[in-house]
Amino acid sequence: MSKALIVWGGWDGHEPEQVAAIFERILKEEQFEVEVSNTLESYADAEKLLGLDLIVPLWTMGQIEQELVNNVSAAVQSGVGLAGLHGGMCDAFRNNVDWQFMTGGQWVAHPGNDGVEYMVNMKRGSSPLLDHIEDFQVKSEQYYLHVDPAVEVLATTRFPVVTGPHAANGPVDMPVVWTKRWGAGRVFYNSLGHHADIVDMKPVTEMMRSGFKWTAAGKELAKSRVSASTEVYTGMADNQN
């Protein structure tokens, strides 16, 4: 069985414990062996992380020791998948740019706050990962993110929906779902999921199901591509002061 680790915590407003239970259910349906933890110390055992197939971070804001970020980064670089959503992955540890570099983006705003009605538009391209999901409407937070230009965008949403200083720039299509590579590992992110009821929407659960399976499947494929070098990138020195 593939092994997955879910680590939840941080800001309670995102209902991380409830979302972790949804993720655990999805993963067990896909025959994963799942460990659920509510402490960042789960990232302290570097060797254990290397033995996983998938890491699912679910920790909004908060602080993290640089060594723990380095351990997760090294595991993903070796081929372990990384998949998550909303603030639990891309509004975690705001002061750690290595985390942001690995995950592919960082939340900066949600104009209109919770309760904005907007469309999620699937982007058909080189990846068939979400081809089974159609465009859908959601009423929730609409995430405005600063995004790594290296990501492959699988879904977008159109800004502006509500007024604000960003509206002066005109219409922009903001990534909602993306994939990227981190060393030999696969990364999947979905910006939806402010509360557990949004995560439990069928299009969102199916996005996450596909993302979990795709990222974890990269572990076996990575074995033939991992560099013979034992040196693992852990960021620029001035990122870690």
JSON list of C-alpha atoms in Angstrom, two decimals:
[
{"chain": "A", "resi": 1, "resn": "MET", "atom": "CA", "xyz": [0.00, 0.00, 0.00]},
{"chain": "A", "resi": 2, "resn": "SER", "atom": "CA", "xyz": [1.08, 3.56, -0.68]},
{"chain": "A", "resi": 3, "resn": "LYS", "atom": "CA", "xyz": [1.80, 5.52, 2.50]},
{"chain": "A", "resi": 4, "resn": "ALA", "atom": "CA", "xyz": [0.41, 9.00, 3.14]},
{"chain": "A", "resi": 5, "resn": "LEU", "atom": "CA", "xyz": [0.96, 11.44, 6.00]},
{"chain": "A", "resi": 6, "resn": "ILE", "atom": "CA", "xyz": [-1.60, 14.18, 6.74]},
{"chain": "A", "resi": 7, "resn": "VAL", "atom": "CA", "xyz": [-0.38, 16.93, 9.08]},
{"chain": "A", "resi": 8, "resn": "TRP", "atom": "CA", "xyz": [-3.10, 19.32, 10.25]},
{"chain": "A", "resi": 9, "resn": "GLY", "atom": "CA", "xyz": [-3.15, 22.35, 12.52]},
{"chain": "A", "resi": 10, "resn": "GLY", "atom": "CA", "xyz": [-2.59, 26.09, 12.51]},
{"chain": "A", "resi": 11, "resn": "TRP", "atom": "CA", "xyz": [-5.52, 28.50, 12.24]},
{"chain": "A", "resi": 12, "resn": "ASP", "atom": "CA", "xyz": [-8.76, 26.82, 13.34]},
{"chain": "A", "resi": 13, "resn": "GLY", "atom": "CA", "xyz": [-10.90, 28.93, 11.01]},
{"chain": "A", "resi": 14, "resn": "HIS", "atom": "CA", "xyz": [-10.05, 26.60, 8.12]},
{"chain": "A", "resi": 15, "resn": "GLU", "atom": "CA", "xyz": [-11.43, 23.62, 10.07]},
{"chain": "A", "resi": 16, "resn": "PRO", "atom": "CA", "xyz": [-8.25, 21.58, 9.61]},
{"chain": "A", "resi": 17, "resn": "GLU", "atom": "CA", "xyz": [-9.35, 18.63, 11.73]},
{"chain": "A", "resi": 18, "resn": "GLN", "atom": "CA", "xyz": [-12.57, 18.21, 9.73]},
{"chain": "A", "resi": 19, "resn": "VAL", "atom": "CA", "xyz": [-10.73, 18.60, 6.43]},
{"chain": "A", "resi": 20, "resn": "ALA", "atom": "CA", "xyz": [-8.12, 16.07, 7.55]},
{"chain": "A", "resi": 21, "resn": "ALA", "atom": "CA", "xyz": [-10.94, 13.58, 8.11]},
{"chain": "A", "resi": 22, "resn": "ILE", "atom": "CA", "xyz": [-12.22, 14.16, 4.56]},
{"chain": "A", "resi": 23, "resn": "PHE", "atom": "CA", "xyz": [-8.72, 13.65, 3.17]},
{"chain": "A", "resi": 24, "resn": "GLU", "atom": "CA", "xyz": [-8.26, 10.50, 5.23]},
{"chain": "A", "resi": 25, "resn": "ARG", "atom": "CA", "xyz": [-11.52, 9.11, 3.85]},
{"chain": "A", "resi": 26, "resn": "ILE", "atom": "CA", "xyz": [-10.51, 9.84, 0.24]},
{"chain": "A", "resi": 27, "resn": "LEU", "atom": "CA", "xyz": [-7.07, 8.31, 0.66]},
{"chain": "A", "resi": 28, "resn": "LYS", "atom": "CA", "xyz": [-8.39, 5.17, 2.33]},
{"chain": "A", "resi": 29, "resn": "GLU", "atom": "CA", "xyz": [-10.89, 4.77, -0.51]},
{"chain": "A", "resi": 30, "resn": "GLU", "atom": "CA", "xyz": [-7.83, 4.74, -2.79]},
{"chain": "A", "resi": 31, "resn": "GLN", "atom": "CA", "xyz": [-6.15, 2.06, -0.66]},
{"chain": "A", "resi": 32, "resn": "PHE", "atom": "CA", "xyz": [-3.56, 4.32, 1.00]},
{"chain": "A", "resi": 33, "resn": "GLU", "atom": "CA", "xyz": [-2.15, 3.54, 4.41]},
{"chain": "A", "resi": 34, "resn": "VAL", "atom": "CA", "xyz": [-2.81, 6.85, 6.19]},
{"chain": "A", "resi": 35, "resn": "GLU", "atom": "CA", "xyz": [-1.23, 8.48, 9.22]},
{"chain": "A", "resi": 36, "resn": "VAL", "atom": "CA", "xyz": [-2.94, 11.62, 10.57]},
{"chain": "A", "resi": 37, "resn": "SER", "atom": "CA", "xyz": [-0.98, 13.96, 12.83]},
{"chain": "A", "resi": 38, "resn": "ASN", "atom": "CA", "xyz": [-1.65, 17.32, 14.48]},
{"chain": "A", "resi": 39, "resn": "THR", "atom": "CA", "xyz": [1.97, 18.22, 15.21]},
{"chain": "A", "resi": 40, "resn": "LEU", "atom": "CA", "xyz": [4.66, 19.66, 12.97]},
{"chain": "A", "resi": 41, "resn": "GLU", "atom": "CA", "xyz": [7.11, 17.38, 14.74]},
{"chain": "A", "resi": 42, "resn": "SER", "atom": "CA", "xyz": [5.87, 14.72, 12.30]},
{"chain": "A", "resi": 43, "resn": "TYR", "atom": "CA", "xyz": [8.27, 16.38, 9.87]},
{"chain": "A", "resi": 44, "resn": "ALA", "atom": "CA", "xyz": [11.24, 15.84, 12.21]},
{"chain": "A", "resi": 45, "resn": "ASP", "atom": "CA", "xyz": [12.01, 12.24, 11.16]},
{"chain": "A", "resi": 46, "resn": "ALA", "atom": "CA", "xyz": [13.71, 12.78, 7.81]},
{"chain": "A", "resi": 47, "resn": "GLU", "atom": "CA", "xyz": [14.15, 9.06, 7.12]},
{"chain": "A", "resi": 48, "resn": "LYS", "atom": "CA", "xyz": [10.48, 8.35, 7.78]},
{"chain": "A", "resi": 49, "resn": "LEU", "atom": "CA", "xyz": [9.45, 11.08, 5.34]},
{"chain": "A", "resi": 50, "resn": "LEU", "atom": "CA", "xyz": [11.66, 9.54, 2.65]},
{"chain": "A", "resi": 51, "resn": "GLY", "atom": "CA", "xyz": [9.72, 6.28, 3.05]},
{"chain": "A", "resi": 52, "resn": "LEU", "atom": "CA", "xyz": [6.37, 7.90, 2.30]},
{"chain": "A", "resi": 53, "resn": "ASP", "atom": "CA", "xyz": [4.60, 8.18, -1.04]},
{"chain": "A", "resi": 54, "resn": "LEU", "atom": "CA", "xyz": [2.62, 11.31, -0.20]},
{"chain": "A", "resi": 55, "resn": "ILE", "atom": "CA", "xyz": [2.73, 14.23, 2.24]},
{"chain": "A", "resi": 56, "resn": "VAL", "atom": "CA", "xyz": [-0.49, 16.23, 2.72]},
{"chain": "A", "resi": 57, "resn": "PRO", "atom": "CA", "xyz": [0.12, 19.52, 4.57]},
{"chain": "A", "resi": 58, "resn": "LEU", "atom": "CA", "xyz": [-2.92, 21.12, 6.19]},
{"chain": "A", "resi": 59, "resn": "TRP", "atom": "CA", "xyz": [-1.50, 23.89, 8.38]},
{"chain": "A", "resi": 60, "resn": "THR", "atom": "CA", "xyz": [-2.56, 27.51, 7.89]},
{"chain": "A", "resi": 61, "resn": "MET", "atom": "CA", "xyz": [-0.15, 30.26, 9.00]},
{"chain": "A", "resi": 62, "resn": "GLY", "atom": "CA", "xyz": [1.90, 29.50, 12.09]},
{"chain": "A", "resi": 63, "resn": "GLN", "atom": "CA", "xyz": [5.65, 29.11, 12.46]},
{"chain": "A", "resi": 64, "resn": "ILE", "atom": "CA", "xyz": [7.90, 26.22, 11.48]},
{"chain": "A", "resi": 65, "resn": "GLU", "atom": "CA", "xyz": [11.51, 25.33, 12.18]},
{"chain": "A", "resi": 66, "resn": "GLN", "atom": "CA", "xyz": [13.72, 25.52, 9.11]},
{"chain": "A", "resi": 67, "resn": "GLU", "atom": "CA", "xyz": [14.97, 21.97, 9.69]},
{"chain": "A", "resi": 68, "resn": "LEU", "atom": "CA", "xyz": [11.42, 20.66, 9.31]},
{"chain": "A", "resi": 69, "resn": "VAL", "atom": "CA", "xyz": [10.96, 22.49, 6.01]},
{"chain": "A", "resi": 70, "resn": "ASN", "atom": "CA", "xyz": [14.28, 21.10, 4.83]},
{"chain": "A", "resi": 71, "resn": "ASN", "atom": "CA", "xyz": [13.14, 17.56, 5.69]},
{"chain": "A", "resi": 72, "resn": "VAL", "atom": "CA", "xyz": [9.90, 17.91, 3.73]},
{"chain": "A", "resi": 73, "resn": "SER", "atom": "CA", "xyz": [11.74, 19.51, 0.82]},
{"chain": "A", "resi": 74, "resn": "ALA", "atom": "CA", "xyz": [14.33, 16.73, 0.72]},
{"chain": "A", "resi": 75, "resn": "ALA", "atom": "CA", "xyz": [11.59, 14.08, 0.75]},
{"chain": "A", "resi": 76, "resn": "VAL", "atom": "CA", "xyz": [9.74, 15.72, -2.13]},
{"chain": "A", "resi": 77, "resn": "GLN", "atom": "CA", "xyz": [12.98, 16.16, -4.07]},
{"chain": "A", "resi": 78, "resn": "SER", "atom": "CA", "xyz": [13.53, 12.42, -3.70]},
{"chain": "A", "resi": 79, "resn": "GLY", "atom": "CA", "xyz": [10.14, 11.65, -5.27]},
{"chain": "A", "resi": 80, "resn": "VAL", "atom": "CA", "xyz": [7.62, 11.81, -2.41]},
{"chain": "A", "resi": 81, "resn": "GLY", "atom": "CA", "xyz": [4.42, 13.56, -3.55]},
{"chain": "A", "resi": 82, "resn": "LEU", "atom": "CA", "xyz": [3.15, 16.80, -1.98]},
{"chain": "A", "resi": 83, "resn": "ALA", "atom": "CA", "xyz": [-0.54, 17.71, -2.31]},
{"chain": "A", "resi": 84, "resn": "GLY", "atom": "CA", "xyz": [-2.81, 20.12, -0.48]},
{"chain": "A", "resi": 85, "resn": "LEU", "atom": "CA", "xyz": [-5.26, 22.97, -0.72]},
{"chain": "A", "resi": 86, "resn": "HIS", "atom": "CA", "xyz": [-6.25, 26.50, 0.31]},
{"chain": "A", "resi": 87, "resn": "GLY", "atom": "CA", "xyz": [-4.36, 28.10, 3.20]},
{"chain": "A", "resi": 88, "resn": "GLY", "atom": "CA", "xyz": [-3.30, 24.74, 4.55]},
{"chain": "A", "resi": 89, "resn": "MET", "atom": "CA", "xyz": [-0.60, 24.53, 1.90]},
{"chain": "A", "resi": 90, "resn": "CYS", "atom": "CA", "xyz": [-0.15, 27.97, 0.30]},
{"chain": "A", "resi": 91, "resn": "ASP", "atom": "CA", "xyz": [-0.79, 30.24, 3.27]},
{"chain": "A", "resi": 92, "resn": "ALA", "atom": "CA", "xyz": [1.34, 28.23, 5.64]},
{"chain": "A", "resi": 93, "resn": "PHE", "atom": "CA", "xyz": [4.43, 29.63, 7.37]},
{"chain": "A", "resi": 94, "resn": "ARG", "atom": "CA", "xyz": [4.31, 33.08, 5.77]},
{"chain": "A", "resi": 95, "resn": "ASN", "atom": "CA", "xyz": [7.87, 33.87, 6.81]},
{"chain": "A", "resi": 96, "resn": "ASN", "atom": "CA", "xyz": [9.39, 30.81, 5.10]},
{"chain": "A", "resi": 97, "resn": "VAL", "atom": "CA", "xyz": [10.16, 31.43, 1.44]},
{"chain": "A", "resi": 98, "resn": "ASP", "atom": "CA", "xyz": [11.60, 27.94, 0.97]},
{"chain": "A", "resi": 99, "resn": "TRP", "atom": "CA", "xyz": [8.12, 26.53, 1.68]},
{"chain": "A", "resi": 100, "resn": "GLN", "atom": "CA", "xyz": [6.61, 28.95, -0.83]},
{"chain": "A", "resi": 101, "resn": "PHE", "atom": "CA", "xyz": [9.24, 28.07, -3.46]},
{"chain": "A", "resi": 102, "resn": "MET", "atom": "CA", "xyz": [8.46, 24.37, -3.06]},
{"chain": "A", "resi": 103, "resn": "THR", "atom": "CA", "xyz": [4.66, 24.69, -3.10]},
{"chain": "A", "resi": 104, "resn": "GLY", "atom": "CA", "xyz": [4.47, 27.11, -6.02]},
{"chain": "A", "resi": 105, "resn": "GLY", "atom": "CA", "xyz": [2.59, 30.08, -4.60]},
{"chain": "A", "resi": 106, "resn": "GLN", "atom": "CA", "xyz": [1.48, 32.19, -1.67]},
{"chain": "A", "resi": 107, "resn": "TRP", "atom": "CA", "xyz": [-1.93, 33.64, -0.75]},
{"chain": "A", "resi": 108, "resn": "VAL", "atom": "CA", "xyz": [-1.98, 37.44, -0.58]},
{"chain": "A", "resi": 109, "resn": "ALA", "atom": "CA", "xyz": [-5.73, 38.35, -0.53]},
{"chain": "A", "resi": 110, "resn": "HIS", "atom": "CA", "xyz": [-9.32, 37.18, -0.88]},
{"chain": "A", "resi": 111, "resn": "PRO", "atom": "CA", "xyz": [-11.22, 40.28, -2.06]},
{"chain": "A", "resi": 112, "resn": "GLY", "atom": "CA", "xyz": [-14.79, 40.24, -0.74]},
{"chain": "A", "resi": 113, "resn": "ASN", "atom": "CA", "xyz": [-13.81, 37.69, 1.93]},
{"chain": "A", "resi": 114, "resn": "ASP", "atom": "CA", "xyz": [-16.01, 34.62, 2.39]},
{"chain": "A", "resi": 115, "resn": "GLY", "atom": "CA", "xyz": [-19.26, 34.28, 0.43]},
{"chain": "A", "resi": 116, "resn": "VAL", "atom": "CA", "xyz": [-18.08, 35.50, -3.00]},
{"chain": "A", "resi": 117, "resn": "GLU", "atom": "CA", "xyz": [-19.76, 33.64, -5.86]},
{"chain": "A", "resi": 118, "resn": "TYR", "atom": "CA", "xyz": [-17.36, 32.82, -8.68]},
{"chain": "A", "resi": 119, "resn": "MET", "atom": "CA", "xyz": [-16.64, 30.33, -11.42]},
{"chain": "A", "resi": 120, "resn": "VAL", "atom": "CA", "xyz": [-13.86, 27.78, -11.45]},
{"chain": "A", "resi": 121, "resn": "ASN", "atom": "CA", "xyz": [-12.87, 27.29, -15.09]},
{"chain": "A", "resi": 122, "resn": "MET", "atom": "CA", "xyz": [-11.04, 24.12, -16.02]},
{"chain": "A", "resi": 123, "resn": "LYS", "atom": "CA", "xyz": [-8.09, 24.69, -18.31]},
{"chain": "A", "resi": 124, "resn": "ARG", "atom": "CA", "xyz": [-7.61, 22.03, -20.98]},
{"chain": "A", "resi": 125, "resn": "GLY", "atom": "CA", "xyz": [-3.96, 21.66, -21.87]},
{"chain": "A", "resi": 126, "resn": "SER", "atom": "CA", "xyz": [-1.09, 19.22, -21.86]},
{"chain": "A", "resi": 127, "resn": "SER", "atom": "CA", "xyz": [-2.20, 17.55, -18.60]},
{"chain": "A", "resi": 128, "resn": "PRO", "atom": "CA", "xyz": [-5.31, 15.31, -18.63]},
{"chain": "A", "resi": 129, "resn": "LEU", "atom": "CA", "xyz": [-5.30, 15.08, -14.83]},
{"chain": "A", "resi": 130, "resn": "LEU", "atom": "CA", "xyz": [-8.61, 16.93, -14.32]},
{"chain": "A", "resi": 131, "resn": "ASP", "atom": "CA", "xyz": [-10.22, 16.36, -17.71]},
{"chain": "A", "resi": 132, "resn": "HIS", "atom": "CA", "xyz": [-13.12, 14.55, -16.00]},
{"chain": "A", "resi": 133, "resn": "ILE", "atom": "CA", "xyz": [-14.16, 17.70, -14.12]},
{"chain": "A", "resi": 134, "resn": "GLU", "atom": "CA", "xyz": [-16.35, 20.41, -15.68]},
{"chain": "A", "resi": 135, "resn": "ASP", "atom": "CA", "xyz": [-16.46, 24.12, -14.87]},
{"chain": "A", "resi": 136, "resn": "PHE", "atom": "CA", "xyz": [-18.40, 24.81, -11.67]},
{"chain": "A", "resi": 137, "resn": "GLN", "atom": "CA", "xyz": [-19.53, 27.67, -9.44]},
{"chain": "A", "resi": 138, "resn": "VAL", "atom": "CA", "xyz": [-18.57, 28.06, -5.81]},
{"chain": "A", "resi": 139, "resn": "LYS", "atom": "CA", "xyz": [-19.54, 30.47, -3.02]},
{"chain": "A", "resi": 140, "resn": "SER", "atom": "CA", "xyz": [-16.52, 30.89, -0.78]},
{"chain": "A", "resi": 141, "resn": "GLU", "atom": "CA", "xyz": [-13.28, 32.84, -0.60]},
{"chain": "A", "resi": 142, "resn": "GLN", "atom": "CA", "xyz": [-11.72, 33.63, -3.97]},
{"chain": "A", "resi": 143, "resn": "TYR", "atom": "CA", "xyz": [-7.97, 33.36, -3.50]},
{"chain": "A", "resi": 144, "resn": "TYR", "atom": "CA", "xyz": [-5.64, 35.93, -5.04]},
{"chain": "A", "resi": 145, "resn": "LEU", "atom": "CA", "xyz": [-2.16, 34.37, -5.07]},
{"chain": "A", "resi": 146, "resn": "HIS", "atom": "CA", "xyz": [1.38, 35.20, -6.04]},
{"chain": "A", "resi": 147, "resn": "VAL", "atom": "CA", "xyz": [2.26, 32.25, -8.26]},
{"chain": "A", "resi": 148, "resn": "ASP", "atom": "CA", "xyz": [5.46, 30.57, -9.47]},
{"chain": "A", "resi": 149, "resn": "PRO", "atom": "CA", "xyz": [5.60, 31.00, -13.28]},
{"chain": "A", "resi": 150, "resn": "ALA", "atom": "CA", "xyz": [6.88, 27.42, -13.55]},
{"chain": "A", "resi": 151, "resn": "VAL", "atom": "CA", "xyz": [3.58, 25.83, -12.49]},
{"chain": "A", "resi": 152, "resn": "GLU", "atom": "CA", "xyz": [1.23, 24.07, -14.92]},
{"chain": "A", "resi": 153, "resn": "VAL", "atom": "CA", "xyz": [-2.20, 25.62, -14.41]},
{"chain": "A", "resi": 154, "resn": "LEU", "atom": "CA", "xyz": [-5.16, 23.20, -14.48]},
{"chain": "A", "resi": 155, "resn": "ALA", "atom": "CA", "xyz": [-7.97, 25.57, -13.42]},
{"chain": "A", "resi": 156, "resn": "THR", "atom": "CA", "xyz": [-8.48, 29.33, -13.13]},
{"chain": "A", "resi": 157, "resn": "THR", "atom": "CA", "xyz": [-10.93, 31.93, -11.82]},
{"chain": "A", "resi": 158, "resn": "ARG", "atom": "CA", "xyz": [-11.60, 35.39, -13.23]},
{"chain": "A", "resi": 159, "resn": "PHE", "atom": "CA", "xyz": [-10.87, 38.52, -11.18]},
{"chain": "A", "resi": 160, "resn": "PRO", "atom": "CA", "xyz": [-12.33, 40.98, -10.33]},
{"chain": "A", "resi": 161, "resn": "VAL", "atom": "CA", "xyz": [-15.65, 39.72, -9.02]},
{"chain": "A", "resi": 162, "resn": "VAL", "atom": "CA", "xyz": [-15.87, 42.36, -6.29]},
{"chain": "A", "resi": 163, "resn": "THR", "atom": "CA", "xyz": [-14.50, 45.89, -6.22]},
{"chain": "A", "resi": 164, "resn": "GLY", "atom": "CA", "xyz": [-11.14, 46.72, -4.71]},
{"chain": "A", "resi": 165, "resn": "PRO", "atom": "CA", "xyz": [-7.78, 48.25, -5.62]},
{"chain": "A", "resi": 166, "resn": "HIS", "atom": "CA", "xyz": [-6.95, 45.17, -7.71]},
{"chain": "A", "resi": 167, "resn": "ALA", "atom": "CA", "xyz": [-9.86, 45.91, -10.05]},
{"chain": "A", "resi": 168, "resn": "ALA", "atom": "CA", "xyz": [-7.97, 48.83, -11.62]},
{"chain": "A", "resi": 169, "resn": "ASN", "atom": "CA", "xyz": [-5.75, 46.29, -13.38]},
{"chain": "A", "resi": 170, "resn": "GLY", "atom": "CA", "xyz": [-8.66, 44.86, -15.37]},
{"chain": "A", "resi": 171, "resn": "PRO", "atom": "CA", "xyz": [-9.62, 41.20, -15.78]},
{"chain": "A", "resi": 172, "resn": "VAL", "atom": "CA", "xyz": [-7.08, 38.56, -14.83]},
{"chain": "A", "resi": 173, "resn": "ASP", "atom": "CA", "xyz": [-7.34, 34.77, -14.76]},
{"chain": "A", "resi": 174, "resn": "MET", "atom": "CA", "xyz": [-5.93, 33.59, -11.44]},
{"chain": "A", "resi": 175, "resn": "PRO", "atom": "CA", "xyz": [-4.72, 29.99, -11.07]},
{"chain": "A", "resi": 176, "resn": "VAL", "atom": "CA", "xyz": [-6.93, 27.85, -8.83]},
{"chain": "A", "resi": 177, "resn": "VAL", "atom": "CA", "xyz": [-5.29, 24.45, -9.37]},
{"chain": "A", "resi": 178, "resn": "TRP", "atom": "CA", "xyz": [-1.73, 23.75, -10.46]},
{"chain": "A", "resi": 179, "resn": "THR", "atom": "CA", "xyz": [1.00, 21.15, -10.57]},
{"chain": "A", "resi": 180, "resn": "LYS", "atom": "CA", "xyz": [4.76, 21.58, -10.53]},
{"chain": "A", "resi": 181, "resn": "ARG", "atom": "CA", "xyz": [7.92, 19.56, -10.03]},
{"chain": "A", "resi": 182, "resn": "TRP", "atom": "CA", "xyz": [10.27, 19.83, -7.07]},
{"chain": "A", "resi": 183, "resn": "GLY", "atom": "CA", "xyz": [13.34, 17.79, -7.85]},
{"chain": "A", "resi": 184, "resn": "ALA", "atom": "CA", "xyz": [12.08, 14.29, -8.68]},
{"chain": "A", "resi": 185, "resn": "GLY", "atom": "CA", "xyz": [8.81, 14.88, -6.80]},
{"chain": "A", "resi": 186, "resn": "ARG", "atom": "CA", "xyz": [5.36, 16.00, -7.93]},
{"chain": "A", "resi": 187, "resn": "VAL", "atom": "CA", "xyz": [3.43, 18.87, -6.32]},
{"chain": "A", "resi": 188, "resn": "PHE", "atom": "CA", "xyz": [-0.34, 19.49, -6.56]},
{"chain": "A", "resi": 189, "resn": "TYR", "atom": "CA", "xyz": [-2.22, 22.51, -5.18]},
{"chain": "A", "resi": 190, "resn": "ASN", "atom": "CA", "xyz": [-5.89, 23.55, -5.12]},
{"chain": "A", "resi": 191, "resn": "SER", "atom": "CA", "xyz": [-6.80, 27.00, -3.74]},
{"chain": "A", "resi": 192, "resn": "LEU", "atom": "CA", "xyz": [-10.39, 26.00, -2.83]},
{"chain": "A", "resi": 193, "resn": "GLY", "atom": "CA", "xyz": [-11.32, 24.80, 0.65]},
{"chain": "A", "resi": 194, "resn": "HIS", "atom": "CA", "xyz": [-12.01, 27.63, 3.10]},
{"chain": "A", "resi": 195, "resn": "HIS", "atom": "CA", "xyz": [-14.27, 25.35, 5.13]},
{"chain": "A", "resi": 196, "resn": "ALA", "atom": "CA", "xyz": [-14.86, 21.60, 5.23]},
{"chain": "A", "resi": 197, "resn": "ASP", "atom": "CA", "xyz": [-18.17, 21.91, 3.36]},
{"chain": "A", "resi": 198, "resn": "ILE", "atom": "CA", "xyz": [-16.33, 23.37, 0.34]},
{"chain": "A", "resi": 199, "resn": "VAL", "atom": "CA", "xyz": [-13.74, 20.59, 0.48]},
{"chain": "A", "resi": 200, "resn": "ASP", "atom": "CA", "xyz": [-16.57, 18.06, 0.57]},
{"chain": "A", "resi": 201, "resn": "MET", "atom": "CA", "xyz": [-18.11, 19.35, -2.68]},
{"chain": "A", "resi": 202, "resn": "LYS", "atom": "CA", "xyz": [-17.86, 16.62, -5.31]},
{"chain": "A", "resi": 203, "resn": "PRO", "atom": "CA", "xyz": [-15.72, 18.60, -7.81]},
{"chain": "A", "resi": 204, "resn": "VAL", "atom": "CA", "xyz": [-13.30, 19.53, -5.04]},
{"chain": "A", "resi": 205, "resn": "THR", "atom": "CA", "xyz": [-13.03, 16.02, -3.57]},
{"chain": "A", "resi": 206, "resn": "GLU", "atom": "CA", "xyz": [-12.48, 14.62, -7.06]},
{"chain": "A", "resi": 207, "resn": "MET", "atom": "CA", "xyz": [-9.76, 17.20, -7.74]},
{"chain": "A", "resi": 208, "resn": "MET", "atom": "CA", "xyz": [-8.03, 16.19, -4.53]},
{"chain": "A", "resi": 209, "resn": "ARG", "atom": "CA", "xyz": [-8.47, 12.48, -5.24]},
{"chain": "A", "resi": 210, "resn": "SER", "atom": "CA", "xyz": [-6.79, 12.93, -8.62]},
{"chain": "A", "resi": 211, "resn": "GLY", "atom": "CA", "xyz": [-4.07, 15.10, -7.12]},
{"chain": "A", "resi": 212, "resn": "PHE", "atom": "CA", "xyz": [-3.31, 12.64, -4.34]},
{"chain": "A", "resi": 213, "resn": "LYS", "atom": "CA", "xyz": [-3.04, 9.71, -6.74]},
{"chain": "A", "resi": 214, "resn": "TRP", "atom": "CA", "xyz": [-0.96, 11.62, -9.31]},
{"chain": "A", "resi": 215, "resn": "THR", "atom": "CA", "xyz": [1.56, 12.98, -6.82]},
{"chain": "A", "resi": 216, "resn": "ALA", "atom": "CA", "xyz": [1.97, 9.64, -5.02]},
{"chain": "A", "resi": 217, "resn": "ALA", "atom": "CA", "xyz": [2.41, 7.77, -8.31]},
{"chain": "A", "resi": 218, "resn": "GLY", "atom": "CA", "xyz": [5.46, 9.90, -9.01]},
{"chain": "A", "resi": 219, "resn": "LYS", "atom": "CA", "xyz": [7.40, 8.15, -6.24]},
{"chain": "A", "resi": 220, "resn": "GLU", "atom": "CA", "xyz": [7.93, 4.97, -8.26]},
{"chain": "A", "resi": 221, "resn": "LEU", "atom": "CA", "xyz": [8.69, 6.88, -11.46]},
{"chain": "A", "resi": 222, "resn": "ALA", "atom": "CA", "xyz": [11.20, 9.05, -9.63]},
{"chain": "A", "resi": 223, "resn": "LYS", "atom": "CA", "xyz": [13.45, 6.14, -8.69]},
{"chain": "A", "resi": 224, "resn": "SER", "atom": "CA", "xyz": [15.09, 6.12, -12.10]},
{"chain": "A", "resi": 225, "resn": "ARG", "atom": "CA", "xyz": [15.51, 9.90, -12.20]},
{"chain": "A", "resi": 226, "resn": "VAL", "atom": "CA", "xyz": [16.93, 10.81, -8.79]},
{"chain": "A", "resi": 227, "resn": "SER", "atom": "CA", "xyz": [20.41, 12.23, -9.10]},
{"chain": "A", "resi": 228, "resn": "ALA", "atom": "CA", "xyz": [23.26, 10.10, -7.87]},
{"chain": "A", "resi": 229, "resn": "SER", "atom": "CA", "xyz": [24.35, 13.10, -5.79]},
{"chain": "A", "resi": 230, "resn": "THR", "atom": "CA", "xyz": [23.42, 12.92, -2.13]},
{"chain": "A", "resi": 231, "resn": "GLU", "atom": "CA", "xyz": [23.39, 16.72, -1.83]},
{"chain": "A", "resi": 232, "resn": "VAL", "atom": "CA", "xyz": [19.84, 18.09, -1.57]},
{"chain": "A", "resi": 233, "resn": "TYR", "atom": "CA", "xyz": [18.91, 21.71, -2.19]},
{"chain": "A", "resi": 234, "resn": "THR", "atom": "CA", "xyz": [17.65, 23.42, 0.97]},
{"chain": "A", "resi": 235, "resn": "GLY", "atom": "CA", "xyz": [17.42, 27.07, -0.15]},
{"chain": "A", "resi": 236, "resn": "MET", "atom": "CA", "xyz": [19.58, 30.14, -0.18]},
{"chain": "A", "resi": 237, "resn": "ALA", "atom": "CA", "xyz": [21.46, 30.77, 3.06]},
{"chain": "A", "resi": 238, "resn": "ASP", "atom": "CA", "xyz": [19.82, 34.14, 3.63]},
{"chain": "A", "resi": 239, "resn": "ASN", "atom": "CA", "xyz": [16.37, 32.49, 3.51]},
{"chain": "A", "resi": 240, "resn": "GLN", "atom": "CA", "xyz": [17.17, 30.63, 6.70]},
{"chain": "A", "resi": 241, "resn": "ASN", "atom": "CA", "xyz": [18.25, 33.37, 9.10]}
]
